Amino acid sequence: MRRVLGFTLPILGVLCAAPVALAQDKPADAAVQPAGQNPVALNGKHFLSQPLVTEIYTADPSAHVFDGKIYVYPSHDIDAGIPDDDLGSQYAMRDYRVLSMDKIGGPVTIGGVALSVEQVPWAKEFMWAPDAAYKNGTYYLYFPAKDKQGVFHIGVATGDKPMGPFKAEPQPIPGSFSIDPAVFTDTDGGSYMYFGGIWGGQLQKWATGHYDAGIGDTDLKQDDKPALTAKVAKLAPDMKTFAEKPRDVVILGEDGKPLLGGDHERRFFEASWMYKRGGTYYFTYSTGDTHFLAYATGDNPYGPFKYRGHFLLPVQGWTTHHSIVDWGGKTWLFYADNQLSGKNHLRNVKVTEMHFNADGTIQTIDPFVP
């Protein structure tokens, strides 16, 4: 999830009511306003886009098109009264609420509780960024959570409707660890899970192949060696287990060598998302403490991937977690900032269009306008 800057941002001119339980399928308007009607950001500019919903706080949006509609699977931010720290303890989310819309810019429906931590036998706390998939009439919700020993694993829950409710498996996915699951289904029907995050996401604690609580709370502190990176594993046909041992998602620099741990503006931090355009696979991710969304490209789901650049500049708040989806002949980026609350742990999901250059590179998006 998110480290913070060490201070609390002032409340903005637009406020959000404290998150409360809402009725199932409550519509909300997806606000898309001209810049002149937007509140002023802390940097004196206006926001490129407006929050999809204001009734609850949402972040880490995983967007999918199921049966002709757009569904967004975000984390559900709450204020648990926990002080900010570098490991994301303040992100003490406890359940998931799914958003749906018939079109970009149209009304947004906020579903009821799709899954709560109390309904997951193995989990104790920290229901962080989820994702979803569909196969053969079943919807799958993938989520990270800490177990009773404080170790992150990835769970899976199933349902017969895209907005849930979902029923969790009694145990996490065997061999899973860390956070931020993202499931990509290729054109041949094969599905792959990308996952992992350093710092509070505990990826560094698995560097030896098993969980080692004695390893540091940030990374391996090896700036001159290949950086820790995301993991990828093909899913078994049941969509509930790995078909193989997870492997590294290798990101190469211009020199053909893996990015180094000290390269904080380019190396992987968290928030994997795979997007395919033509025959090119775009592995996208967050750089975390340098606040960028970055991407690398390859010719297969496993990589290696060649680093290509940043495609979203820093938002208001510490960083963002995103997804990319095609809809209506266009490509859309779902992301989040803290416009509504001014607090890093109370965020709001947004969407904006993405554009590609003729060579397949992504045009960089500035989340602010004059």
Tab-separated table of C-alpha atoms in Angstrom:
chain	number	residue	atom	x	y	z
A	1	MET	CA	0.000	0.000	0.000
A	2	ARG	CA	1.267	3.436	0.860
A	3	ARG	CA	3.982	5.150	2.826
A	4	VAL	CA	3.168	8.746	3.811
A	5	LEU	CA	4.983	12.046	3.727
A	6	GLY	CA	5.079	12.444	7.470
A	7	PHE	CA	2.452	15.157	7.784
A	8	THR	CA	-1.282	15.513	7.379
A	9	LEU	CA	-2.446	17.511	4.409
A	10	PRO	CA	-5.016	20.251	5.051
A	11	ILE	CA	-8.637	19.502	4.269
A	12	LEU	CA	-9.638	20.693	0.838
A	13	GLY	CA	-12.643	22.797	-0.074
A	14	VAL	CA	-14.551	19.676	-1.150
A	15	LEU	CA	-15.252	17.303	1.710
A	16	CYS	CA	-16.459	13.722	1.786
A	17	ALA	CA	-18.818	12.415	4.397
A	18	ALA	CA	-17.315	9.825	6.681
A	19	PRO	CA	-17.614	6.368	5.151
A	20	VAL	CA	-20.779	4.660	6.346
A	21	ALA	CA	-22.640	1.538	5.305
A	22	LEU	CA	-24.721	2.217	2.212
A	23	ALA	CA	-27.702	0.418	0.798
A	24	GLN	CA	-26.957	-2.158	-1.861
A	25	ASP	CA	-26.743	-0.687	-5.357
A	26	LYS	CA	-26.903	2.999	-4.463
A	27	PRO	CA	-26.336	5.183	-7.540
A	28	ALA	CA	-23.872	8.048	-7.489
A	29	ASP	CA	-22.976	10.529	-10.180
A	30	ALA	CA	-19.561	10.268	-11.792
A	31	ALA	CA	-18.523	13.904	-11.630
A	32	VAL	CA	-16.715	15.091	-14.734
A	33	GLN	CA	-16.387	18.848	-14.424
A	34	PRO	CA	-14.592	21.543	-16.405
A	35	ALA	CA	-11.384	22.682	-14.732
A	36	GLY	CA	-12.916	26.029	-13.826
A	37	GLN	CA	-15.426	24.234	-11.576
A	38	ASN	CA	-12.858	22.042	-9.876
A	39	PRO	CA	-11.501	22.780	-6.420
A	40	VAL	CA	-7.956	24.076	-6.348
A	41	ALA	CA	-5.311	21.484	-5.526
A	42	LEU	CA	-2.535	22.096	-3.037
A	43	ASN	CA	-0.166	22.958	-5.882
A	44	GLY	CA	-2.479	25.740	-7.074
A	45	LYS	CA	-3.672	23.845	-10.131
A	46	HIS	CA	-6.941	22.012	-10.795
A	47	PHE	CA	-7.564	18.284	-10.923
A	48	LEU	CA	-7.624	16.590	-14.311
A	49	SER	CA	-10.624	14.463	-13.312
A	50	GLN	CA	-13.152	14.204	-10.516
A	51	PRO	CA	-13.881	11.354	-8.059
A	52	LEU	CA	-16.181	8.621	-9.308
A	53	VAL	CA	-17.972	8.484	-5.941
A	54	THR	CA	-17.998	10.701	-2.867
A	55	GLU	CA	-20.122	8.640	-0.449
A	56	ILE	CA	-17.227	6.393	0.559
A	57	TYR	CA	-13.451	6.563	0.236
A	58	THR	CA	-12.000	4.294	-2.453
A	59	ALA	CA	-8.531	3.576	-3.830
A	60	ASP	CA	-6.495	1.026	-5.786
A	61	PRO	CA	-9.125	0.540	-8.516
A	62	SER	CA	-9.081	-2.638	-10.596
A	63	ALA	CA	-11.430	-2.066	-13.532
A	64	HIS	CA	-12.938	-4.783	-15.735
A	65	VAL	CA	-15.615	-5.077	-18.391
A	66	PHE	CA	-18.012	-7.915	-17.605
A	67	ASP	CA	-21.101	-8.544	-19.735
A	68	GLY	CA	-21.001	-5.091	-21.307
A	69	LYS	CA	-20.669	-3.105	-18.055
A	70	ILE	CA	-17.690	-1.591	-16.264
A	71	TYR	CA	-16.976	-2.897	-12.775
A	72	VAL	CA	-14.355	-1.369	-10.515
A	73	TYR	CA	-12.920	-3.359	-7.611
A	74	PRO	CA	-11.289	-0.838	-5.256
A	75	SER	CA	-10.006	-0.986	-1.739
A	76	HIS	CA	-12.357	0.700	0.741
A	77	ASP	CA	-10.486	3.275	2.796
A	78	ILE	CA	-11.599	3.983	6.344
A	79	ASP	CA	-10.234	6.107	9.167
A	80	ALA	CA	-9.243	3.561	11.791
A	81	GLY	CA	-7.559	6.153	14.001
A	82	ILE	CA	-4.114	4.643	13.413
A	83	PRO	CA	-1.196	7.118	13.104
A	84	ASP	CA	0.612	7.285	9.759
A	85	ASP	CA	3.788	5.275	9.395
A	86	ASP	CA	6.070	4.042	6.626
A	87	LEU	CA	4.544	0.537	6.603
A	88	GLY	CA	0.967	1.621	5.876
A	89	SER	CA	-0.519	0.715	9.264
A	90	GLN	CA	-3.081	3.488	8.777
A	91	TYR	CA	-4.523	1.618	5.785
A	92	ALA	CA	-6.614	-0.657	7.995
A	93	MET	CA	-9.353	-1.473	5.492
A	94	ARG	CA	-11.776	-4.227	6.457
A	95	ASP	CA	-14.068	-4.878	3.480
A	96	TYR	CA	-14.686	-4.431	-0.236
A	97	ARG	CA	-17.408	-2.540	-2.113
A	98	VAL	CA	-17.681	-2.897	-5.900
A	99	LEU	CA	-18.512	0.030	-8.200
A	100	SER	CA	-20.354	-0.382	-11.500
A	101	MET	CA	-21.307	1.864	-14.405
A	102	ASP	CA	-22.839	1.472	-17.825
A	103	LYS	CA	-20.436	3.969	-19.361
A	104	ILE	CA	-17.531	6.210	-18.492
A	105	GLY	CA	-18.927	9.469	-17.137
A	106	GLY	CA	-22.325	7.978	-16.339
A	107	PRO	CA	-23.898	7.247	-12.959
A	108	VAL	CA	-21.889	4.971	-10.681
A	109	THR	CA	-23.496	2.329	-8.467
A	110	ILE	CA	-21.892	1.494	-5.120
A	111	GLY	CA	-22.550	-2.103	-4.168
A	112	GLY	CA	-23.042	-3.406	-0.669
A	113	VAL	CA	-20.309	-5.237	1.206
A	114	ALA	CA	-18.930	-7.798	-1.245
A	115	LEU	CA	-16.563	-9.394	1.266
A	116	SER	CA	-15.409	-8.450	4.777
A	117	VAL	CA	-12.440	-9.602	6.802
A	118	GLU	CA	-14.773	-11.326	9.271
A	119	GLN	CA	-15.867	-13.621	6.419
A	120	VAL	CA	-12.320	-14.792	5.640
A	121	PRO	CA	-11.371	-17.670	7.985
A	122	TRP	CA	-7.618	-17.218	7.694
A	123	ALA	CA	-7.422	-13.391	7.683
A	124	LYS	CA	-7.105	-10.976	10.583
A	125	GLU	CA	-6.787	-7.493	9.063
A	126	PHE	CA	-5.626	-5.196	6.241
A	127	MET	CA	-7.839	-5.981	3.255
A	128	TRP	CA	-5.686	-4.099	0.759
A	129	ALA	CA	-5.881	-3.693	-3.033
A	130	PRO	CA	-7.986	-6.427	-4.724
A	131	ASP	CA	-8.607	-7.618	-8.267
A	132	ALA	CA	-11.225	-9.747	-10.007
A	133	ALA	CA	-11.618	-12.210	-12.877
A	134	TYR	CA	-14.366	-14.202	-14.572
A	135	LYS	CA	-14.414	-17.747	-15.919
A	136	ASN	CA	-17.196	-20.195	-16.791
A	137	GLY	CA	-19.977	-18.434	-14.935
A	138	THR	CA	-17.975	-17.682	-11.791
A	139	TYR	CA	-16.549	-14.365	-10.632
A	140	TYR	CA	-13.325	-14.447	-8.650
A	141	LEU	CA	-12.242	-11.818	-6.152
A	142	TYR	CA	-8.528	-11.858	-5.286
A	143	PHE	CA	-7.350	-9.977	-2.232
A	144	PRO	CA	-4.380	-9.622	0.118
A	145	ALA	CA	-4.741	-9.706	3.885
A	146	LYS	CA	-2.623	-10.308	6.940
A	147	ASP	CA	-3.105	-13.626	8.690
A	148	LYS	CA	-3.178	-14.155	12.462
A	149	GLN	CA	0.628	-13.984	12.528
A	150	GLY	CA	0.766	-10.645	10.711
A	151	VAL	CA	1.986	-12.113	7.403
A	152	PHE	CA	0.431	-11.046	4.111
A	153	HIS	CA	-0.973	-13.726	1.822
A	154	ILE	CA	-3.385	-13.607	-1.111
A	155	GLY	CA	-6.847	-15.073	-0.864
A	156	VAL	CA	-9.580	-15.821	-3.354
A	157	ALA	CA	-13.349	-15.667	-3.037
A	158	THR	CA	-16.025	-16.640	-5.541
A	159	GLY	CA	-19.517	-15.526	-6.456
A	160	ASP	CA	-22.083	-15.742	-9.220
A	161	LYS	CA	-22.480	-11.962	-9.629
A	162	PRO	CA	-19.800	-9.406	-10.462
A	163	MET	CA	-20.682	-7.212	-7.458
A	164	GLY	CA	-20.782	-10.117	-5.044
A	165	PRO	CA	-21.331	-11.178	-2.404
A	166	PHE	CA	-18.276	-13.444	-2.520
A	167	LYS	CA	-17.453	-16.493	-0.415
A	168	ALA	CA	-13.812	-16.833	0.580
A	169	GLU	CA	-11.814	-20.027	0.407
A	170	PRO	CA	-10.860	-21.271	3.893
A	171	GLN	CA	-7.134	-20.839	3.229
A	172	PRO	CA	-5.042	-18.396	1.159
A	173	ILE	CA	-3.709	-19.451	-2.231
A	174	PRO	CA	-0.925	-21.977	-1.544
A	175	GLY	CA	2.452	-20.404	-2.233
A	176	SER	CA	1.097	-16.853	-2.235
A	177	PHE	CA	2.585	-13.977	-0.277
A	178	SER	CA	2.846	-10.193	-0.208
A	179	ILE	CA	0.155	-7.906	-1.715
A	180	ASP	CA	-1.494	-6.379	-4.792
A	181	PRO	CA	-2.772	-9.325	-6.847
A	182	ALA	CA	-3.570	-8.495	-10.468
A	183	VAL	CA	-4.982	-11.221	-12.712
A	184	PHE	CA	-4.513	-10.988	-16.473
A	185	THR	CA	-6.282	-13.357	-18.866
A	186	ASP	CA	-4.571	-13.636	-22.232
A	187	THR	CA	-6.259	-14.158	-25.571
A	188	ASP	CA	-5.567	-17.893	-25.385
A	189	GLY	CA	-7.582	-18.145	-22.162
A	190	GLY	CA	-4.607	-18.586	-19.845
A	191	SER	CA	-4.675	-16.463	-16.678
A	192	TYR	CA	-1.681	-15.099	-14.795
A	193	MET	CA	-1.405	-13.464	-11.398
A	194	TYR	CA	1.068	-10.643	-10.853
A	195	PHE	CA	1.639	-9.660	-7.240
A	196	GLY	CA	4.008	-8.176	-4.670
A	197	GLY	CA	4.989	-4.949	-2.984
A	198	ILE	CA	8.005	-3.880	-0.959
A	199	TRP	CA	8.069	-1.980	2.361
A	200	GLY	CA	4.714	-2.625	4.085
A	201	GLY	CA	3.901	-5.190	1.405
A	202	GLN	CA	6.602	-7.481	2.880
A	203	LEU	CA	8.060	-8.618	-0.469
A	204	GLN	CA	11.590	-8.108	0.869
A	205	LYS	CA	10.881	-10.530	3.717
A	206	TRP	CA	10.450	-13.333	1.148
A	207	ALA	CA	13.751	-12.696	-0.644
A	208	THR	CA	15.240	-15.987	0.599
A	209	GLY	CA	12.237	-18.023	-0.562
A	210	HIS	CA	10.532	-18.116	2.824
A	211	TYR	CA	9.235	-15.483	5.234
A	212	ASP	CA	12.010	-13.942	7.341
A	213	ALA	CA	10.745	-11.406	9.852
A	214	GLY	CA	14.305	-10.285	10.474
A	215	ILE	CA	14.726	-8.766	7.022
A	216	GLY	CA	14.248	-4.995	6.937
A	217	ASP	CA	10.963	-3.151	6.694
A	218	THR	CA	11.729	-1.358	3.404
A	219	ASP	CA	13.844	-3.253	0.873
A	220	LEU	CA	17.128	-5.170	0.903
A	221	LYS	CA	19.204	-1.957	1.023
A	222	GLN	CA	21.256	-3.200	-1.916
A	223	ASP	CA	21.213	-0.200	-4.229
A	224	ASP	CA	23.874	-1.612	-6.566
A	225	LYS	CA	22.141	-4.968	-7.087
A	226	PRO	CA	19.019	-5.911	-9.080
A	227	ALA	CA	15.921	-4.503	-7.430
A	228	LEU	CA	13.275	-6.616	-5.814
A	229	THR	CA	10.472	-6.999	-8.297
A	230	ALA	CA	6.949	-8.297	-8.763
A	231	LYS	CA	6.142	-11.985	-9.038
A	232	VAL	CA	4.073	-13.754	-11.701
A	233	ALA	CA	2.516	-17.212	-11.722
A	234	LYS	CA	0.114	-18.849	-14.132
A	235	LEU	CA	-3.146	-19.820	-12.486
A	236	ALA	CA	-4.427	-23.379	-12.577
A	237	PRO	CA	-7.706	-24.020	-14.436
A	238	ASP	CA	-9.611	-23.769	-11.138
A	239	MET	CA	-8.471	-20.098	-10.852
A	240	LYS	CA	-7.862	-20.734	-7.147
A	241	THR	CA	-4.313	-22.093	-7.159
A	242	PHE	CA	-1.001	-21.497	-8.881
A	243	ALA	CA	-0.093	-23.880	-11.687
A	244	GLU	CA	3.598	-23.183	-11.091
A	245	LYS	CA	6.045	-21.623	-8.692
A	246	PRO	CA	5.989	-17.790	-8.904
A	247	ARG	CA	8.854	-16.250	-10.844
A	248	ASP	CA	10.347	-12.751	-11.007
A	249	VAL	CA	8.966	-10.111	-13.347
A	250	VAL	CA	12.311	-8.879	-14.681
A	251	ILE	CA	12.457	-5.225	-15.800
A	252	LEU	CA	15.452	-4.330	-17.961
A	253	GLY	CA	17.017	-0.940	-18.512
A	254	GLU	CA	18.438	0.418	-21.763
A	255	ASP	CA	21.634	-1.545	-21.093
A	256	GLY	CA	19.713	-4.827	-21.077
A	257	LYS	CA	20.396	-5.368	-17.377
A	258	PRO	CA	17.807	-5.500	-14.558
A	259	LEU	CA	16.952	-2.206	-12.895
A	260	LEU	CA	18.887	-1.689	-9.667
A	261	GLY	CA	17.568	-1.302	-6.146
A	262	GLY	CA	18.808	2.270	-5.946
A	263	ASP	CA	16.933	3.348	-9.074
A	264	HIS	CA	13.867	4.575	-7.184
A	265	GLU	CA	12.435	6.523	-10.120
A	266	ARG	CA	12.147	3.367	-12.239
A	267	ARG	CA	12.265	0.249	-10.083
A	268	PHE	CA	9.175	-1.679	-9.033
A	269	PHE	CA	7.549	-0.842	-5.694
A	270	GLU	CA	3.966	-2.201	-5.884
A	271	ALA	CA	0.691	-2.075	-7.870
A	272	SER	CA	1.224	-4.507	-10.766
A	273	TRP	CA	-1.173	-4.354	-13.708
A	274	MET	CA	-0.819	-6.157	-17.033
A	275	TYR	CA	-2.360	-4.663	-20.168
A	276	LYS	CA	-2.099	-6.081	-23.684
A	277	ARG	CA	-2.314	-3.990	-26.846
A	278	GLY	CA	-1.884	-5.865	-30.104
A	279	GLY	CA	0.979	-8.264	-29.499
A	280	THR	CA	2.648	-6.094	-26.851
A	281	TYR	CA	2.390	-6.794	-23.134
A	282	TYR	CA	2.533	-3.706	-20.927
A	283	PHE	CA	3.649	-4.426	-17.387
A	284	THR	CA	2.652	-1.344	-15.405
A	285	TYR	CA	3.398	-0.538	-11.773
A	286	SER	CA	4.029	2.124	-9.124
A	287	THR	CA	7.476	3.385	-8.159
A	288	GLY	CA	6.181	4.077	-4.653
A	289	ASP	CA	8.381	6.573	-2.849
A	290	THR	CA	9.013	8.567	-6.044
A	291	HIS	CA	5.274	8.682	-6.813
A	292	PHE	CA	5.180	7.666	-10.501
A	293	LEU	CA	3.262	5.105	-12.497
A	294	ALA	CA	5.736	3.422	-14.839
A	295	TYR	CA	5.627	0.780	-17.558
A	296	ALA	CA	7.767	-1.766	-19.334
A	297	THR	CA	6.964	-3.795	-22.434
A	298	GLY	CA	7.543	-7.348	-23.577
A	299	ASP	CA	6.326	-9.974	-26.039
A	300	ASN	CA	4.908	-12.514	-23.570
A	301	PRO	CA	3.240	-12.518	-20.136
A	302	TYR	CA	6.410	-13.542	-18.287
A	303	GLY	CA	8.807	-10.997	-19.748
A	304	PRO	CA	11.513	-9.905	-19.482
A	305	PHE	CA	10.133	-6.404	-19.931
A	306	LYS	CA	12.005	-3.385	-21.217
A	307	TYR	CA	11.519	-0.228	-19.188
A	308	ARG	CA	9.821	2.472	-21.269
A	309	GLY	CA	8.988	5.377	-18.962
A	310	HIS	CA	6.473	7.064	-16.658
A	311	PHE	CA	2.876	7.401	-17.765
A	312	LEU	CA	1.282	9.140	-14.757
A	313	LEU	CA	2.994	11.956	-12.890
A	314	PRO	CA	2.584	12.222	-9.086
A	315	VAL	CA	-0.940	12.803	-7.844
A	316	GLN	CA	-1.984	14.711	-4.737
A	317	GLY	CA	-1.281	12.245	-1.979
A	318	TRP	CA	1.581	9.841	-1.589
A	319	THR	CA	1.146	7.696	-4.674
A	320	THR	CA	-1.494	5.854	-6.684
A	321	HIS	CA	-2.508	2.345	-7.686
A	322	HIS	CA	-4.195	1.874	-11.007
A	323	SER	CA	-5.734	-0.266	-13.707
A	324	ILE	CA	-6.121	0.044	-17.477
A	325	VAL	CA	-9.160	-1.051	-19.461
A	326	ASP	CA	-10.484	-0.675	-23.002
A	327	TRP	CA	-13.998	0.707	-23.346
A	328	GLY	CA	-15.889	2.353	-26.185
A	329	GLY	CA	-12.959	2.242	-28.570
A	330	LYS	CA	-10.722	4.083	-26.094
A	331	THR	CA	-8.275	3.131	-23.352
A	332	TRP	CA	-8.914	4.342	-19.816
A	333	LEU	CA	-6.715	4.734	-16.774
A	334	PHE	CA	-8.324	4.295	-13.350
A	335	TYR	CA	-6.260	5.759	-10.525
A	336	ALA	CA	-6.722	7.542	-7.175
A	337	ASP	CA	-5.695	10.631	-5.243
A	338	ASN	CA	-6.781	12.298	-1.990
A	339	GLN	CA	-8.749	15.241	-3.377
A	340	LEU	CA	-11.776	14.709	-1.130
A	341	SER	CA	-10.069	14.318	2.237
A	342	GLY	CA	-6.592	15.763	1.908
A	343	LYS	CA	-5.384	12.715	3.853
A	344	ASN	CA	-3.150	10.056	2.353
A	345	HIS	CA	-5.160	7.134	3.746
A	346	LEU	CA	-8.595	8.441	2.666
A	347	ARG	CA	-8.570	8.420	-1.102
A	348	ASN	CA	-10.923	8.632	-4.065
A	349	VAL	CA	-10.956	6.735	-7.357
A	350	LYS	CA	-10.808	8.619	-10.673
A	351	VAL	CA	-10.638	7.828	-14.382
A	352	THR	CA	-9.086	9.529	-17.404
A	353	GLU	CA	-8.363	8.557	-20.985
A	354	MET	CA	-4.962	7.203	-22.017
A	355	HIS	CA	-3.316	7.881	-25.366
A	356	PHE	CA	-0.629	5.958	-27.227
A	357	ASN	CA	1.944	7.180	-29.712
A	358	ALA	CA	2.413	5.526	-33.086
A	359	ASP	CA	5.364	3.497	-31.738
A	360	GLY	CA	3.260	2.075	-28.908
A	361	THR	CA	4.653	4.259	-26.147
A	362	ILE	CA	2.186	5.785	-23.704
A	363	GLN	CA	1.712	9.528	-23.573
A	364	THR	CA	2.485	10.798	-20.081
A	365	ILE	CA	-0.549	11.983	-18.124
A	366	ASP	CA	-0.396	14.985	-15.788
A	367	PRO	CA	-3.108	14.596	-13.102
A	368	PHE	CA	-3.405	18.384	-12.909
A	369	VAL	CA	-4.501	21.091	-15.332
A	370	PRO	CA	-4.000	24.885	-15.033
